[in-house]
Amino acid sequence: QGTIREFEYKAEMKQLLNLIVHSLYTHPEIFLRELISNASDALSKARFSQLTGQASEGDGELKISITVDKESRSFVIEDNGIGMSEEELIANLGTVAKSGTLGFMEALRQQQKEKEIDANLIGQFGVGFYSVFMVTDEVVVETRSEGHDACRWTSSGGGSYTIEKIDRKERGTRISFTLKEDAAEFAEEYRLEGIIRKYSNFVDFPVYLDGKKANSVAALWQKSKNELKDDEVNEFYKFISVDYQDPLDYLHVSVEGVVSFKALLFIPQEAPMDMLYQQGALENHGPQLYVKKVLIQNECKDLLPEYLRFISGVVDTEDLSLNVSREVVQSSPVMMKIRQILTSKLLGWFETMAGEQPEKFRRFYKAFGPIIKIGLNTDFTNREKLIDLLRFESTLTDEENYVTLKDYVGRMGDEQKEIYYLSGESRKELLNHPNLEYFRKKGIEVLLLTDPVDVFVIPSINEYDKKPLKSIEKADIDFSKDETGEKESVSKEMVAPLLHVFRETLGDKVEDVAESHRLVSSPVTLVSGKDAMDSQVERMMKMMNK
Ligand code: ADP
Ligand code: MG
């Protein structure tokens, strides 16, 4: 006790702090959201270990208290959550342990180019605590975790921080500082009340502001569907996701039967940039899992199949025990059942949206269609439903207008036995494709596949409504039966020597040269053999082998 030790920040950390102090200024009030959210996390952990018997200290109401003083501009936020040991203090507040920091700085740099730096970003990257340096020059954190000595951590956001042992009886964390002059507004109660209501209304613990409760603490998903107000639900969405926009739509689910659970699920308006391809996108996703209103897991990816990973929200069940471990969660029959029911509810919801709110569905499909399609190859139980959700542009639609396979089959002529598609990079490129000429002339609709994922999933459909799906690049389409009429027919004897010359000249470069009836105005075209890969698949394979 009494000795104060000083620690240097690592270089990246200094850089980060420098950026926060000097570049973040658009939403300084974010600091409060971040501190409350950390306190709430610490309280969740405390509640969890109390309920599971790991913690022995069950001291009273779990809560967050904020006290401010206008005169001295002092600000104190305190929680009786899990607290931190000395090692945890160093690891959590002294080092950039999380890769988030670099991501955050990159995002800042991007925004700096556009002159608008938004402090909102900070919470997304797991560096929220440091936003406090927007409103103060020096922070003191006093904390105690059960079974450890209490410590005081002090930093002025420069190159170093200090740690000393202190006397502190209560478990939990107290963060105190003096507001900068230009941040004096955050010592005003009415201002803080507004911020708490805006950003932290749904925090699962009471937030007391100078002794008065300032948030509403409601488990929205426990309400019945008709009690829910859109505004409230939208705010809740923004609170649990890091989105600043309203969701595109939400679904309330209440199931009682073999398993019982309630859920509130959201579709965002837009897909995050890395949703489809980045590794991380597969790791961090999924709704929050609650058991009897207690948060068990923040991103519980076992609740939904991977192809629904853009759905966020809350699932609360009574059928799991509170001290369920992550491994048990994964393999529990209850989880499997919940996942199965949720998947089917979600697919049904999308289908209903398609029928009743076509414009909304169009936006939804544009953003998430590429992800959902992956389900065709992974979720065979719901394959039919997924196939019905598919949408394509075609030679008969305008740009960004879609047809279903059902539409397509519905307007096929009597003669037509197959569903035709053509895949490529863009609609424009496809519309100029010589292989389309014949179909256009005959008025046969061709689906235009421009999503790179299409070539992996569409060929696997094989047939729809007993009609085979066929790429028009495949050579076995028999056009010879179609009378072209105006064209003079050319005899076999005349064609043979010509084909011979082509074969000689092109040699190994092609598999074969054949006479074609499919062209209308172009002299030649390249097609794939009937056992060969579609040219678009070939292109993708080449890209991936690079
Ligand atoms: P994040 O919350 O995304 O992890 P922060 O920068 O906000 O990132 O916080 C860093 C870490 O510091 C937290 O993960 C947590 O371990 C610790 N921490 C911050 N505030 C508290 C608190 N009030 N009680 C206990 N631990 C805290
Ligand atoms: Mg945080």
Tab-separated table of N, CA and C and ligand atoms in Angstrom, residues 16 33-43 45 77-85 88-89 91-95 98 122-131 141-145 172-175, ligand 1:
chain	number	residue	atom	x	y	z
A	16	LEU	N	-3.273	6.128	-30.291
A	16	LEU	CA	-4.725	6.082	-30.128
A	16	LEU	C	-5.221	7.221	-29.245
A	33	ARG	N	-22.153	7.050	-22.608
A	33	ARG	CA	-22.653	5.758	-23.080
A	33	ARG	C	-21.609	4.670	-22.836
A	34	GLU	N	-20.357	4.978	-23.160
A	34	GLU	CA	-19.297	3.974	-23.032
A	34	GLU	C	-19.037	3.591	-21.579
A	35	LEU	N	-19.033	4.580	-20.687
A	35	LEU	CA	-18.793	4.262	-19.282
A	35	LEU	C	-19.961	3.478	-18.697
A	36	ILE	N	-21.173	3.852	-19.087
A	36	ILE	CA	-22.340	3.121	-18.586
A	36	ILE	C	-22.334	1.703	-19.130
A	37	SER	N	-21.956	1.565	-20.387
A	37	SER	CA	-21.980	0.228	-20.962
A	37	SER	C	-20.921	-0.673	-20.314
A	38	ASN	N	-19.777	-0.117	-19.980
A	38	ASN	CA	-18.770	-0.912	-19.258
A	38	ASN	C	-19.264	-1.298	-17.864
A	39	ALA	N	-19.922	-0.351	-17.198
A	39	ALA	CA	-20.440	-0.644	-15.865
A	39	ALA	C	-21.505	-1.734	-15.954
A	40	SER	N	-22.336	-1.630	-16.983
A	40	SER	CA	-23.394	-2.616	-17.172
A	40	SER	C	-22.805	-4.009	-17.458
A	41	ASP	N	-21.754	-4.061	-18.283
A	41	ASP	CA	-21.073	-5.349	-18.536
A	41	ASP	C	-20.561	-5.943	-17.226
A	42	ALA	N	-19.948	-5.074	-16.407
A	42	ALA	CA	-19.369	-5.546	-15.142
A	42	ALA	C	-20.473	-6.046	-14.199
A	43	LEU	N	-21.638	-5.403	-14.262
A	43	LEU	CA	-22.761	-5.823	-13.423
A	43	LEU	C	-23.349	-7.149	-13.913
A	45	LYS	N	-21.728	-9.477	-15.382
A	45	LYS	CA	-20.801	-10.533	-14.961
A	45	LYS	C	-20.997	-10.841	-13.478
A	77	ILE	N	-18.698	8.066	-11.647
A	77	ILE	CA	-19.610	6.978	-12.007
A	77	ILE	C	-19.126	5.723	-11.302
A	78	GLU	N	-20.050	5.053	-10.632
A	78	GLU	CA	-19.667	3.931	-9.801
A	78	GLU	C	-20.597	2.753	-10.036
A	79	ASP	N	-20.030	1.545	-10.030
A	79	ASP	CA	-20.872	0.349	-10.131
A	79	ASP	C	-20.412	-0.661	-9.098
A	80	ASN	N	-21.326	-1.544	-8.685
A	80	ASN	CA	-20.922	-2.636	-7.792
A	80	ASN	C	-20.867	-3.956	-8.570
A	81	GLY	N	-20.246	-3.858	-9.746
A	81	GLY	CA	-20.085	-5.026	-10.613
A	81	GLY	C	-18.881	-5.862	-10.233
A	82	ILE	N	-18.336	-6.535	-11.214
A	82	ILE	CA	-17.308	-7.535	-10.971
A	82	ILE	C	-15.956	-6.937	-10.540
A	83	GLY	N	-15.704	-5.673	-10.933
A	83	GLY	CA	-14.433	-5.035	-10.577
A	83	GLY	C	-13.258	-5.599	-11.334
A	84	MET	N	-12.044	-5.091	-11.027
A	84	MET	CA	-10.841	-5.578	-11.716
A	84	MET	C	-9.723	-5.790	-10.707
A	85	SER	N	-8.944	-6.835	-10.936
A	85	SER	CA	-7.732	-7.042	-10.150
A	85	SER	C	-6.637	-6.175	-10.769
A	88	GLU	N	-5.803	-7.315	-14.211
A	88	GLU	CA	-6.881	-6.975	-15.150
A	88	GLU	C	-6.853	-5.489	-15.507
A	89	LEU	N	-6.543	-4.665	-14.531
A	89	LEU	CA	-6.431	-3.224	-14.805
A	89	LEU	C	-5.391	-2.970	-15.884
A	91	ALA	N	-4.135	-5.136	-18.014
A	91	ALA	CA	-4.499	-5.738	-19.300
A	91	ALA	C	-5.622	-4.966	-19.989
A	92	ASN	N	-6.602	-4.508	-19.218
A	92	ASN	CA	-7.791	-3.919	-19.838
A	92	ASN	C	-7.672	-2.434	-20.134
A	93	LEU	N	-6.999	-1.716	-19.262
A	93	LEU	CA	-6.943	-0.264	-19.470
A	93	LEU	C	-5.551	0.229	-19.863
A	94	GLY	N	-4.539	-0.610	-19.718
A	94	GLY	CA	-3.183	-0.120	-19.961
A	94	GLY	C	-2.588	-0.549	-21.281
A	95	THR	N	-3.150	-1.590	-21.894
A	95	THR	CA	-2.548	-2.081	-23.135
A	95	THR	C	-3.598	-2.168	-24.226
A	98	LYS	N	-6.588	-5.541	-27.643
A	98	LYS	CA	-7.541	-5.919	-28.680
A	98	LYS	C	-7.148	-5.378	-30.049
A	122	ILE	N	-16.368	4.816	-31.802
A	122	ILE	CA	-15.431	4.296	-30.807
A	122	ILE	C	-15.896	3.008	-30.128
A	123	GLY	N	-17.192	2.941	-29.827
A	123	GLY	CA	-17.702	1.780	-29.125
A	123	GLY	C	-17.602	0.498	-29.942
A	124	GLN	N	-17.614	0.634	-31.261
A	124	GLN	CA	-17.578	-0.542	-32.118
A	124	GLN	C	-16.257	-1.274	-32.065
A	125	PHE	N	-15.226	-0.614	-31.590
A	125	PHE	CA	-13.908	-1.215	-31.691
A	125	PHE	C	-13.316	-1.653	-30.356
A	126	GLY	N	-14.125	-1.683	-29.333
A	126	GLY	CA	-13.638	-2.156	-28.047
A	126	GLY	C	-12.594	-1.252	-27.422
A	127	VAL	N	-12.682	0.039	-27.671
A	127	VAL	CA	-11.762	0.981	-27.038
A	127	VAL	C	-12.569	2.122	-26.406
A	128	GLY	N	-13.816	1.818	-26.052
A	128	GLY	CA	-14.750	2.840	-25.575
A	128	GLY	C	-14.301	3.600	-24.343
A	129	PHE	N	-13.612	2.931	-23.446
A	129	PHE	CA	-13.207	3.573	-22.212
A	129	PHE	C	-12.450	4.886	-22.457
A	130	TYR	N	-11.595	4.865	-23.463
A	130	TYR	CA	-10.727	6.036	-23.699
A	130	TYR	C	-11.478	7.270	-24.177
A	131	SER	N	-12.747	7.089	-24.570
A	131	SER	CA	-13.510	8.260	-25.015
A	131	SER	C	-13.649	9.270	-23.869
A	141	VAL	N	-9.393	5.598	-11.727
A	141	VAL	CA	-10.247	4.406	-11.648
A	141	VAL	C	-9.881	3.664	-10.367
A	142	GLU	N	-10.839	3.514	-9.484
A	142	GLU	CA	-10.613	2.743	-8.263
A	142	GLU	C	-11.485	1.496	-8.346
A	143	THR	N	-10.891	0.336	-8.073
A	143	THR	CA	-11.656	-0.872	-8.327
A	143	THR	C	-11.216	-2.020	-7.426
A	144	ARG	N	-12.168	-2.906	-7.144
A	144	ARG	CA	-11.819	-4.120	-6.416
A	144	ARG	C	-12.639	-5.282	-6.951
A	145	SER	N	-11.938	-6.377	-7.182
A	145	SER	CA	-12.617	-7.585	-7.631
A	145	SER	C	-12.520	-8.582	-6.489
A	172	GLY	N	-16.391	-3.667	-6.982
A	172	GLY	CA	-16.855	-2.841	-8.093
A	172	GLY	C	-15.880	-1.732	-8.436
A	173	THR	N	-16.346	-0.797	-9.249
A	173	THR	CA	-15.451	0.186	-9.856
A	173	THR	C	-16.016	1.592	-9.720
A	174	ARG	N	-15.118	2.519	-9.378
A	174	ARG	CA	-15.507	3.922	-9.268
A	174	ARG	C	-14.588	4.715	-10.182
A	175	ILE	N	-15.167	5.419	-11.123
A	175	ILE	CA	-14.367	6.204	-12.067
A	175	ILE	C	-14.669	7.679	-11.817
B	1	ADP	P1	-14.840	-2.942	-24.280
B	1	ADP	O1	-15.902	-2.519	-23.320
B	1	ADP	O2	-15.348	-2.990	-25.682
B	1	ADP	O3	-14.126	-4.203	-23.891
B	1	ADP	P2	-13.549	-0.622	-23.265
B	1	ADP	O4	-12.386	0.208	-23.722
B	1	ADP	O5	-14.836	0.111	-23.113
B	1	ADP	O6	-13.708	-1.801	-24.274
B	1	ADP	O7	-13.186	-1.304	-21.885
B	1	ADP	C1	-12.013	-2.064	-21.759
B	1	ADP	C2	-12.109	-3.097	-20.677
B	1	ADP	O8	-11.934	-2.521	-19.396
B	1	ADP	C3	-13.416	-3.825	-20.566
B	1	ADP	O9	-13.485	-4.911	-21.467
B	1	ADP	C4	-13.412	-4.323	-19.127
B	1	ADP	O10	-12.670	-5.528	-19.017
B	1	ADP	C5	-12.652	-3.235	-18.424
B	1	ADP	N1	-13.576	-2.320	-17.751
B	1	ADP	C6	-13.908	-1.075	-18.132
B	1	ADP	N2	-14.784	-0.516	-17.273
B	1	ADP	C7	-15.019	-1.429	-16.310
B	1	ADP	C8	-15.841	-1.462	-15.125
B	1	ADP	N3	-16.621	-0.433	-14.789
B	1	ADP	N4	-15.808	-2.584	-14.361
B	1	ADP	C9	-15.017	-3.627	-14.685
B	1	ADP	N5	-14.241	-3.655	-15.802
B	1	ADP	C10	-14.229	-2.574	-16.589
